[in-house]
Short mmCIF file of C-alpha atoms in Angstrom, two decimals:
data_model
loop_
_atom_site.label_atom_id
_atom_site.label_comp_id
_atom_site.label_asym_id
_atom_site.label_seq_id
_atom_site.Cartn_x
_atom_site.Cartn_y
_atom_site.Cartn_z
CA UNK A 152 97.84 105.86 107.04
CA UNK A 153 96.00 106.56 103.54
CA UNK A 154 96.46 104.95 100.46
CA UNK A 155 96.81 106.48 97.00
CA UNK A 156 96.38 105.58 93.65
CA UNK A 157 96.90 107.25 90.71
CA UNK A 158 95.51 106.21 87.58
CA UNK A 159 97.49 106.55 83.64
CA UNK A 160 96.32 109.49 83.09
CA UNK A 161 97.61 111.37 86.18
CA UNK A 162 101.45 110.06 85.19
CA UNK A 163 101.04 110.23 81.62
CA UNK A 164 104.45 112.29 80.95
CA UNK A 165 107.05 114.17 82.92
CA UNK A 166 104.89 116.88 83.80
CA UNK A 167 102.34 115.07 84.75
CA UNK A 168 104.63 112.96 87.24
CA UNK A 169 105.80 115.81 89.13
CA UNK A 170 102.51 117.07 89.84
CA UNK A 171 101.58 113.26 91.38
CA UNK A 172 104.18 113.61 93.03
CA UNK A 173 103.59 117.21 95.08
CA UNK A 174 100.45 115.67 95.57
CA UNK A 175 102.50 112.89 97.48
CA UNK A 176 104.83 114.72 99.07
CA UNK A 177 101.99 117.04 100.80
CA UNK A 178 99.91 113.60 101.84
CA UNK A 179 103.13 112.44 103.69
CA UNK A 180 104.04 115.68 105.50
CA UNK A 181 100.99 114.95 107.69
CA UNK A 182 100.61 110.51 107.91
CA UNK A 183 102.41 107.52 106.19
CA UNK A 184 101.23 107.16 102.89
CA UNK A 185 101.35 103.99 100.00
CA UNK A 186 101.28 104.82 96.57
CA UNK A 187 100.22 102.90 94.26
CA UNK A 188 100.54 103.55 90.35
CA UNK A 189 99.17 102.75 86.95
CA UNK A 190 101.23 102.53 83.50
CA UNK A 191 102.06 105.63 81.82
CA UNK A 192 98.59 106.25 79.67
CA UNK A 193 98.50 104.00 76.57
CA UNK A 194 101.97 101.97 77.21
CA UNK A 195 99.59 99.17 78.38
CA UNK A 196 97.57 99.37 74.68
CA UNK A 197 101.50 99.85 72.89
CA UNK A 198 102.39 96.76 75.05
CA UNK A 199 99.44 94.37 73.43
CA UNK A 200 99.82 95.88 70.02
CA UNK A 201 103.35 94.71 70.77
CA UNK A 202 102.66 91.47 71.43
CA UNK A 203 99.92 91.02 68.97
CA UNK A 204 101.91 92.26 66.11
CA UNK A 205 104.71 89.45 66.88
CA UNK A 206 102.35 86.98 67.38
CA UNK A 207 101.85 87.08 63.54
CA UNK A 208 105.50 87.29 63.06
CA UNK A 209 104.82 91.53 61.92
CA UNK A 210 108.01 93.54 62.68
CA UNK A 211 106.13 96.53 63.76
CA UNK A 212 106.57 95.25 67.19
CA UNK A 213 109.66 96.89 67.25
CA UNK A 214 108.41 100.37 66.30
CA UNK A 215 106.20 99.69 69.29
CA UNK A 216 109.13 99.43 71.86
CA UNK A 217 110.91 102.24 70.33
CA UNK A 218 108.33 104.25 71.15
CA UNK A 219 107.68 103.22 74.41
CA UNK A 220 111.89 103.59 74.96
CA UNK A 221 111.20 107.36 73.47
CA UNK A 222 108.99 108.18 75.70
CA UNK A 223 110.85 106.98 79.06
CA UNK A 224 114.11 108.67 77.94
CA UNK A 225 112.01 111.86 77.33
CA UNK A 226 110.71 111.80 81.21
CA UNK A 227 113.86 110.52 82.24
CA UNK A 228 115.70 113.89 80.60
CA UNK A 229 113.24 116.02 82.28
CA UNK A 230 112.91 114.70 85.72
CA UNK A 231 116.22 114.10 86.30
CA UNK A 232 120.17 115.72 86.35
CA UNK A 233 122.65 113.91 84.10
CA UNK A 234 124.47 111.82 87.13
CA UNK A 235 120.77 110.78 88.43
CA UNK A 236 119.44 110.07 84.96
CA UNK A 237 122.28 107.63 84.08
CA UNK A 238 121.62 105.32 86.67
CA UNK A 239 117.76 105.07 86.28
CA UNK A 240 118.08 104.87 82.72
CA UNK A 241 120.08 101.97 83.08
CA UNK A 242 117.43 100.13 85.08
CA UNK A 243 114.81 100.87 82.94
CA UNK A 244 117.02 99.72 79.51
CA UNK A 245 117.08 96.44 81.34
CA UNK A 246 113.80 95.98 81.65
CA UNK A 247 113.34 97.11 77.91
CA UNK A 248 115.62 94.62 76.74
CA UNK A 249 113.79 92.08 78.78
CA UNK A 250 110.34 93.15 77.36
CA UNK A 251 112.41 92.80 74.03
CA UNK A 252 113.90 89.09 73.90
CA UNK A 253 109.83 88.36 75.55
CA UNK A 254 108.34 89.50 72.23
CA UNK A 255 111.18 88.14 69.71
CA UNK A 256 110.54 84.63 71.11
CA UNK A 257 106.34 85.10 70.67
CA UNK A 258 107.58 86.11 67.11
CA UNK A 259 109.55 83.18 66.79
CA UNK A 260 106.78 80.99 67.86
CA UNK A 261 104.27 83.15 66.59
CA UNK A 262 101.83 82.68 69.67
CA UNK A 263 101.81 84.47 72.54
CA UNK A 264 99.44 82.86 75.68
CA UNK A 265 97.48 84.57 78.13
CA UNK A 266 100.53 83.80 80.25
CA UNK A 267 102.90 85.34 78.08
CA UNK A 268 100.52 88.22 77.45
CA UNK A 269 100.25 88.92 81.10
CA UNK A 270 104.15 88.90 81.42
CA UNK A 271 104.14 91.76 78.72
CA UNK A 272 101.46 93.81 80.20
CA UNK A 273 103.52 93.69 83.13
CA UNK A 274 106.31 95.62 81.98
CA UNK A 275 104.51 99.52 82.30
CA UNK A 276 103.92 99.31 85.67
CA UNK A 277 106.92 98.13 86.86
CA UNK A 278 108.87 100.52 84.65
CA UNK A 279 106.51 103.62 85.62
CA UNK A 280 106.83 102.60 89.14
CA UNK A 281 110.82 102.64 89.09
CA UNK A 282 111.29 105.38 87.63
CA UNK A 283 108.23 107.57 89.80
CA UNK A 284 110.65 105.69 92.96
CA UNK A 285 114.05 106.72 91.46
CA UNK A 286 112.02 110.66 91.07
CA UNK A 287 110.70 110.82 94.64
CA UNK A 288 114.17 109.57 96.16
CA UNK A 289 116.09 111.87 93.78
CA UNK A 290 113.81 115.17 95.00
CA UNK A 291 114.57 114.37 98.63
CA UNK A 292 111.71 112.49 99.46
CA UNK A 293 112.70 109.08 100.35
CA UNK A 294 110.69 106.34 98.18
CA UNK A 295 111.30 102.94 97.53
CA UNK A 296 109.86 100.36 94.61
CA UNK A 297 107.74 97.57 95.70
CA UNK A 298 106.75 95.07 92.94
CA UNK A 299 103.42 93.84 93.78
CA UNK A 300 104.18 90.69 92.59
CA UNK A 301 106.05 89.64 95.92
CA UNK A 302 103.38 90.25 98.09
CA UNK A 303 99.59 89.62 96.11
CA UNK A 304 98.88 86.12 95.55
CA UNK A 305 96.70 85.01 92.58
CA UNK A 306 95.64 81.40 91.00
CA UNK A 307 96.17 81.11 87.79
CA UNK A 308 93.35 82.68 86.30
CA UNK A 309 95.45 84.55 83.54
CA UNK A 310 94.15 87.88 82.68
CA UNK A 311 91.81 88.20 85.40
CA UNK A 312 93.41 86.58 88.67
CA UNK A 313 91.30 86.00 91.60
CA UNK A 314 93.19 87.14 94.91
CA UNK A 315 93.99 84.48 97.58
CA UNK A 316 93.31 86.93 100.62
CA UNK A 317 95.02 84.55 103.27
CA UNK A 318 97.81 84.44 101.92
CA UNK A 319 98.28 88.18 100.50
CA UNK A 320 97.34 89.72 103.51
CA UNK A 321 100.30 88.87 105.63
CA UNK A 322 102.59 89.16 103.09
CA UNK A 323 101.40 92.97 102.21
CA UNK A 324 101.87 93.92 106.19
CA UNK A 325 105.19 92.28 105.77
CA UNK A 326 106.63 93.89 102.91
CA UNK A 327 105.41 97.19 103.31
CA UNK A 328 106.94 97.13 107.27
CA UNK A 329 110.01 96.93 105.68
CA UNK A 330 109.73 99.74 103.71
CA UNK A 331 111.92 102.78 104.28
CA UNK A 332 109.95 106.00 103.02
CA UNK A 333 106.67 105.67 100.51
CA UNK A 334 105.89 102.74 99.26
CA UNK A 335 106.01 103.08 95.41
CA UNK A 336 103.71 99.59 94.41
CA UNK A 337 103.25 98.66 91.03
CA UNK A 338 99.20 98.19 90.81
CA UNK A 339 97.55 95.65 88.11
CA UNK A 340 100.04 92.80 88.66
CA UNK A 341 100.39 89.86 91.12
CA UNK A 342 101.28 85.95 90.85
CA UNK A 343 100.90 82.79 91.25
CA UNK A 344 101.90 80.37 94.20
CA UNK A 345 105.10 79.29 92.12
CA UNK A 346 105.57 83.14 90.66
CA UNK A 347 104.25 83.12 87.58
CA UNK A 348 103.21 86.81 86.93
CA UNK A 349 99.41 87.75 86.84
CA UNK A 350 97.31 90.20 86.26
CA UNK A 351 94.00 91.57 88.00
CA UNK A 352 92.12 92.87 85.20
CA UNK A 353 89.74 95.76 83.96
CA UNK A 354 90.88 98.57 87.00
CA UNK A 355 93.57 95.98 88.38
CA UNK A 356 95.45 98.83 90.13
CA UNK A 357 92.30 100.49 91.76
CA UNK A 358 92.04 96.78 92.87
CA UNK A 359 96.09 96.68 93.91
CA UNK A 360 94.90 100.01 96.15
CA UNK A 361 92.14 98.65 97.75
CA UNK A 362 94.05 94.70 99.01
CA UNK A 363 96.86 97.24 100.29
CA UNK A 364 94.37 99.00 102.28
CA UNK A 365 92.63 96.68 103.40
CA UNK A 366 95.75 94.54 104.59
CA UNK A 367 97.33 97.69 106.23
CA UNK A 368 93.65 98.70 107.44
CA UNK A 369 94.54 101.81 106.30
CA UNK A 370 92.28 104.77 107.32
CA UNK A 371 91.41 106.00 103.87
CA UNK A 372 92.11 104.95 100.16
CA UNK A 373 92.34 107.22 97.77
CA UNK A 374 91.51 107.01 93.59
CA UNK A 375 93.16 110.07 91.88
CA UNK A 376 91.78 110.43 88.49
CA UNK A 377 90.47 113.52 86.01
CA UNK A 378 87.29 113.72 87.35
CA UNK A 379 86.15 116.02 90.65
CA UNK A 380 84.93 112.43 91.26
CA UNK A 381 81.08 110.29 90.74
CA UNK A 382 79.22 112.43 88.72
CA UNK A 383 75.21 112.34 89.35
CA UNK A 384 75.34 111.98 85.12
CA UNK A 385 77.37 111.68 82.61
CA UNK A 386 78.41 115.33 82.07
CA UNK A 387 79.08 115.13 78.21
CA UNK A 388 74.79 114.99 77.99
CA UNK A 389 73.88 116.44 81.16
CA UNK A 390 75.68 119.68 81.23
CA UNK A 391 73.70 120.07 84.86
CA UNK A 392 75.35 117.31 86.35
CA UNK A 393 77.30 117.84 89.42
CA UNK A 394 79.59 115.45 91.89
CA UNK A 395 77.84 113.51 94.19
CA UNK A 396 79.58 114.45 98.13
CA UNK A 397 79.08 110.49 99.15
CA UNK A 398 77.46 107.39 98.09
CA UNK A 399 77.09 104.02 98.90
CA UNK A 400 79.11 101.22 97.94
CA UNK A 401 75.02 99.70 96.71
CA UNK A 402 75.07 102.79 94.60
CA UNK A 403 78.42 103.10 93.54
CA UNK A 404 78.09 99.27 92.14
CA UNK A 405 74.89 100.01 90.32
CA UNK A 406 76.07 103.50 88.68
CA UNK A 407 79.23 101.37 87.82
CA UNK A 408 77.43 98.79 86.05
CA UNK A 409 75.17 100.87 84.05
CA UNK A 410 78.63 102.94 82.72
CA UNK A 411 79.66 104.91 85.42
CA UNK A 412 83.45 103.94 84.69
CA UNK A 413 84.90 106.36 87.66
CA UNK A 414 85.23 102.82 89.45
CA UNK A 415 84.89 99.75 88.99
CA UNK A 416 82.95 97.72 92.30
CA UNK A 417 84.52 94.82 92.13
CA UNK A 418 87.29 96.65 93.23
CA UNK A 419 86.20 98.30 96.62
CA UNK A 420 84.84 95.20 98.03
CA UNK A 421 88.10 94.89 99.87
CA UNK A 422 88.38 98.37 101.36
CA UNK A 423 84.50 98.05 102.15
CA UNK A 424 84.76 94.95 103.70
CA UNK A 425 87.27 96.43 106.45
CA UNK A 426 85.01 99.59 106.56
CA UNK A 427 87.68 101.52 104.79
CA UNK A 428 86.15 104.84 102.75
CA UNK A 429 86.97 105.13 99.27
CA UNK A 430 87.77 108.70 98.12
CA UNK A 431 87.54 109.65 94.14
CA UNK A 432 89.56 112.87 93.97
CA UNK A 433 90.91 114.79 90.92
CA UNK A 434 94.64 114.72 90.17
CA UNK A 435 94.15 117.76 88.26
CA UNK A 436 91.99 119.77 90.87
CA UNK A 437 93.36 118.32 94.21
CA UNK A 438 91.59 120.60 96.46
CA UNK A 439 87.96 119.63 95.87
CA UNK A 440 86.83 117.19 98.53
CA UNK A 441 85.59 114.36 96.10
CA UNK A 442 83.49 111.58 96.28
CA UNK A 443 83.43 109.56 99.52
CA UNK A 444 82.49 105.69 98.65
CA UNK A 445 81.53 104.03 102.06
CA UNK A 446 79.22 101.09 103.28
CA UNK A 447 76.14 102.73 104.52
CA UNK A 448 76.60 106.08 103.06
CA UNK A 449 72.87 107.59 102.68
CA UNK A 450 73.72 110.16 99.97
CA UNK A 451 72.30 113.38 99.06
CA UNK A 452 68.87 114.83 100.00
CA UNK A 453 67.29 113.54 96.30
CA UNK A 454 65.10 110.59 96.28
CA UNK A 455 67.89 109.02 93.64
CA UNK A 456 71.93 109.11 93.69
CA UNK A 457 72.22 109.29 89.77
CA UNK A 458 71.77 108.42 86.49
CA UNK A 459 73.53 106.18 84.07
CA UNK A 460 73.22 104.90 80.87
CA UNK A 461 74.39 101.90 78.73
CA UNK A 462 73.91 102.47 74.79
CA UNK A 463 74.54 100.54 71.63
CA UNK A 464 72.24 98.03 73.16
CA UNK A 465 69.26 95.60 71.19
CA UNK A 466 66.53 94.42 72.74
CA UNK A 467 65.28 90.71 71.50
CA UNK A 468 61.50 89.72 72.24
CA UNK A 469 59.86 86.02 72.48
CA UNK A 470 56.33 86.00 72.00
CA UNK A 471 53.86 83.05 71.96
CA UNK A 472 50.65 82.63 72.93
CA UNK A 473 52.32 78.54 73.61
CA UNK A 474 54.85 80.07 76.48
CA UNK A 475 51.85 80.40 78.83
CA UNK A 476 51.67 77.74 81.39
CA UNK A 477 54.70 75.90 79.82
CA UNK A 478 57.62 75.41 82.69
CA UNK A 479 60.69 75.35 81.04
CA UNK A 480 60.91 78.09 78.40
CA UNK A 481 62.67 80.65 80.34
CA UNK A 482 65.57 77.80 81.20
CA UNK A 483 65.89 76.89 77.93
CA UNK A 484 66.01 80.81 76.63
CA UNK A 485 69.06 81.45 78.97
CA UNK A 486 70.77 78.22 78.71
CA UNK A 487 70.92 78.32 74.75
CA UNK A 488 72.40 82.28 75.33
CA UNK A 489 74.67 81.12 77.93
CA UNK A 490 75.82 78.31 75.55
CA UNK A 491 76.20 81.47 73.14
CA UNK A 492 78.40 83.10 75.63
CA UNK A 493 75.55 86.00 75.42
CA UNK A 494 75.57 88.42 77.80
CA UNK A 495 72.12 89.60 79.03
CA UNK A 496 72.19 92.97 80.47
CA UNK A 497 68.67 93.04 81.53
CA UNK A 498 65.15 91.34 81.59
CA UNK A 499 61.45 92.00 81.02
CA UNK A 500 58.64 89.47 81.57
CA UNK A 501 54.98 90.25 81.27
CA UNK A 502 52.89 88.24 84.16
CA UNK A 503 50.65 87.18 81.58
CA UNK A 504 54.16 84.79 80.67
CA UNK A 505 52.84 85.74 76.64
CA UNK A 506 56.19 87.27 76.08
CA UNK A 507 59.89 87.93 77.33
CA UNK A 508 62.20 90.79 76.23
CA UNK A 509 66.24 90.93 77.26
CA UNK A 510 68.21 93.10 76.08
CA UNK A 511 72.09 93.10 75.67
CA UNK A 512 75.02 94.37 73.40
CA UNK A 513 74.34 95.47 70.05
CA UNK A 514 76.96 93.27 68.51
CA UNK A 515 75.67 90.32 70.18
CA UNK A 516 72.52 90.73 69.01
CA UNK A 517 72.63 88.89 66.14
CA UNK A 518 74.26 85.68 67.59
CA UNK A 519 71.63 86.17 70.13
CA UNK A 520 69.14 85.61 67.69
CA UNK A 521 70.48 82.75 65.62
CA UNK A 522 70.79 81.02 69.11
CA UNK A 523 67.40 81.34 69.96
CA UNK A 524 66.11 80.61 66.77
CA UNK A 525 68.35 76.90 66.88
CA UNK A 526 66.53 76.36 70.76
CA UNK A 527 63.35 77.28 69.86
CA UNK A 528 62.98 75.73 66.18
CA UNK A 529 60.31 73.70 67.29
CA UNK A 530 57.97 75.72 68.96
CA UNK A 531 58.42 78.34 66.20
CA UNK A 532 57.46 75.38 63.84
CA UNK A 533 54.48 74.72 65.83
CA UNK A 534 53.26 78.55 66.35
CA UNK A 535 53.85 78.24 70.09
CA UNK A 536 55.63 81.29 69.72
CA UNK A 537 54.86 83.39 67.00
CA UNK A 538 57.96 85.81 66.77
CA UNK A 539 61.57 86.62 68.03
CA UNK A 540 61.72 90.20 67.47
CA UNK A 541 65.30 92.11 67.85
CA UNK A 542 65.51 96.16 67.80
CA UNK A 543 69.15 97.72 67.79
CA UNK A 544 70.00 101.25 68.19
CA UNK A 545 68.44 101.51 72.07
CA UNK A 546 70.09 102.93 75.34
CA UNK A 547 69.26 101.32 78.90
CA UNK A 548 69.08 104.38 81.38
CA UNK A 549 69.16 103.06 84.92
CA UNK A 550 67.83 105.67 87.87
CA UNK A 551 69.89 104.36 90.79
CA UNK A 552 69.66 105.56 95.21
CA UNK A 553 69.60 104.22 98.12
CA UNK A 554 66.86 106.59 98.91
CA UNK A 555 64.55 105.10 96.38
CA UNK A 556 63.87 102.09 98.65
CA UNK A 557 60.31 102.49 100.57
CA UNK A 558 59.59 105.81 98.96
CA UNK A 559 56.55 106.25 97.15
CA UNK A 560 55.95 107.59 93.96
CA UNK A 561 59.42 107.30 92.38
CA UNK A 562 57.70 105.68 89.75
CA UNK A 563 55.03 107.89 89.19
CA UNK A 564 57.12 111.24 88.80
CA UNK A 565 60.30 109.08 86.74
CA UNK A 566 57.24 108.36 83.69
CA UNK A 567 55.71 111.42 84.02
CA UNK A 568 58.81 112.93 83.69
CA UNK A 569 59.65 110.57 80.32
CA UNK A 570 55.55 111.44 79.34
CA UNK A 571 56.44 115.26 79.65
CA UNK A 572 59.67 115.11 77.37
CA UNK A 573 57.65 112.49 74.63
CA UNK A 574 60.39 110.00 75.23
CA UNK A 575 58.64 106.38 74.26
CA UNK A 576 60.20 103.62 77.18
CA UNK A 577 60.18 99.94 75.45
CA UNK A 578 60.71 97.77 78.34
CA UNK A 579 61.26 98.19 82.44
CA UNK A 580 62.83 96.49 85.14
CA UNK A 581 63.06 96.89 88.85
CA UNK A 582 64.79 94.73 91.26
CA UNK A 583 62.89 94.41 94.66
CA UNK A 584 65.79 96.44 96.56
CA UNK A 585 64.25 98.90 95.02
CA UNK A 586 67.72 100.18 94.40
CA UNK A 587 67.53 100.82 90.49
CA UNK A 588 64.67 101.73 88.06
CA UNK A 589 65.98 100.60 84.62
CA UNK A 590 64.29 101.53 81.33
CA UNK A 591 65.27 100.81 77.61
CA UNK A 592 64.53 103.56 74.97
CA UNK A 593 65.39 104.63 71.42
CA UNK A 594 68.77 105.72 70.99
CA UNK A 595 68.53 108.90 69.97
CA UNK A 596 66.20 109.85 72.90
CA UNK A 597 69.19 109.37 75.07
CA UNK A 598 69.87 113.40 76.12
CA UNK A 599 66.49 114.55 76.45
CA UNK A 600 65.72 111.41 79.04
CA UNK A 601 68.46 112.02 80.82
CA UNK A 602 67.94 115.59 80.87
CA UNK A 603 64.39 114.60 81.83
CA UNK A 604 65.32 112.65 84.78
CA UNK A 605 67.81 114.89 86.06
CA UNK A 606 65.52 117.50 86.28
CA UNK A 607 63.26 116.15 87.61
CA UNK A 608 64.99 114.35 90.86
CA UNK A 609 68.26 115.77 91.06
CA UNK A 610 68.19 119.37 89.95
CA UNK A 611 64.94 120.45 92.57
CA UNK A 612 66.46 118.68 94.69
CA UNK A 613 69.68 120.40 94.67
#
């Protein structure tokens, strides 16, 4: 038993929905398979433009589900003969209407809650998923909708539900052992206890894949996207790059943090906690083997896994000859940021306690700053520190492996490597898993260090 997920992109139009589903139909000639699917690419961004544009009381709304009607009658006329595509049409103009009296009464009220807002995002899974069912079934190969909402369990954390595992569990096994054929499940959306529709957030339906595998205990699960799957670099700068055979889930985490957006980690934990592998495979290339994601996974023969990179990044330095000795100062420095609803990406702090750099997003920077300023008015008064510095335009490059850890001299050959292609480094960090080297530089010195590093660890290596 696999399970399969297939991401906007892959089921973007008619075409594209066939090929997912030859893809399917070869998967089930040899085991049971669950699919689980995303919203057509960009109905979900139509659907808040939707709802935001009748929040203000703006017709335009309207356009919006036009368009989104266009597009299903479109895939409709090409997957399906004229008896089939009367009846699925049907199903899918109900739920349009629905979607429609939803936004005339947020343009009545002119507000539309996280609530509502989740209720609305709804609507393009749960129309892709019907009508990828109604195709399956229609080709001769028996498929049946499953709304995810009957079976994953949420609080009420609108937008970004937290999953009540108890309780989904049991009911996943049970609705799926009802089903006849594949499992079509609408990924992204759950509810509440009393059935209030939620959603799971950023990479909600790689999340929807994972709870259904690990409730099944499936044997694999399976993230189709349009990538050969976790790059060792972002391609775009490193034309060397290549895709990494396995990692870990320590790795994939890291390389996800640092912009590695194949996957996001929060959504393997619950595949990895059953000791399910986690295949990235390419929907447009379906032969090539992947990336396998699995708890323990050692990786290739290179000292590191890969390289990522977060840009459009400031760092902001606190100096002050006052700082040293005084307990304190670095609660204070995060509380007021916190307070700021900041979000620190990384920090730097010299043992000599005479300064401490963080960095985080470029257009927080400045808010950053004004915080810090507010906190710290005193000591600034009183020269106990002398400056808060901030420099935009930098990029955080983050070396990430599992192999790093205990292995001398990664260090040593990542500067010299950065020394060889000039590239100045403004601030470091290393955690003591020894997991991830992180390093902030100039912006526009992004492609030659990342170049740099590649070639230096990944490319011998290889």
């Amino acid at each position: 038993m696999k399970v399969m997920k297939f991401g906007g992109s892959s089921v973007k139009d008619a075409e594209k929905i066939q090929h997912v589903s030859d893809i399917a139909r070869r998967a089930a000639s040899t085991e049971p398979v669950v699919l689980v699917f995303s919203a057509m690419k960009g109905i979900t961004d139509m659907l808040i433009d939707a709802a935001t544009s009748a929040e203000k009381g703006d017709p335009a709304y309207r356009r919006l589900v036009e368009e989104i009607k266009t597009r299903q009658k479109e895939a409709i006329a090409a997957l399906f003969d004229n008896d089939t595509s009367e009846t699925i049409e049907k199903e899918i103009g109900t739920l349009l209407n629905e979607l429609s009296d939803i936004l005339h009464g947020v343009e009545l009220v002119r507000e539309c809650s996280i609530r509502t807002m989740d209720m609305i995002m709804s609507f393009g899974e749960r129309i892709n998923c019907r009508l990828i069912a109604s195709y399956l079934s229609a080709s001769r190969t028996p498929a049946q909708y499953v709304d995810a909402r009957g079976m994953i369990v949420t609080d009420s954390s609108h937008g970004n539900a937290k999953v009540d595992f108890e309780a989904s569990y049991p009911l996943i096994r049970q609705t799926l052992s009802k089903v006849e054929g594949i499992a079509v499940v609408t990924g992204f959306i759950a509810r509440t206890e009393k059935g209030v529709t939620t959603t799971l957030g950023r990479n909600g339906s790689d999340y929807t894949a994972s709870l259904v595998g690990a409730a099944i205990d499936a044997d694999r699960v399976e993230i189709w996207t349009d990538v050969d799957g976790v790059l060792s670099a972002d391609p775009r700068l490193v034309p060397t790059a290549f895709v990494l055979p396995e990692i870990s889930l320590e790795d994939a985490m890291e390389l996800s943090y640092f912009g590695a957006e194949v996957i996001h980690p929060y959504t393997m934990l619950p595949a990895v906690d059953k000791n399910i592998s986690i295949y990235i495979k390419n929907t447009l290339n379906p032969e090539v083997p992947g990336t396998r994601i699995a708890a323990g996974a050692k990786g290739g023969a290179a000292p590191i896994t890969g390289i990522a990179s977060i840009e459009n990044v400031a760092l902001i330095n606190i100096e002050g000859g006052g700082m040293l000795g005084h307990p304190g100062v670095a609660s204070r420095v995060f509380s007021a940021l916190a307070h700021a609803k900041v979000n620190i990406i990384m920090i730097s702090q010299a043992s000599s306690e005479h300064s401490i750099c963080m960095v985080c997003r470029e257009k927080e920077a400045a808010l950053a700053v004004a915080a810090l300023k507010t906190e710290l008015a005193e000591e600034l008064h009183y020269r106990m520190i002398q400056s808060i510095e901030l420099v935009n335009e930098l990029e955080i490059i983050a070396v990430v492996g599992e192999n790093m850890r205990g292995t001398p001299g990664i260090s040593g050959r990542l500067f010299s490597a950065l020394g060889r292609a000039n590239i100045n480094v403004l601030a470091i960090a290393q955690g003591s898993s020894e997991r991830n080297i992180s390093f902030v530089i100039h912006q526009k010195s992004r492609s030659a260090a990342l170049n740099a590093v590649h070639k230096a660890f990944l490319e011998e290596a290889q």
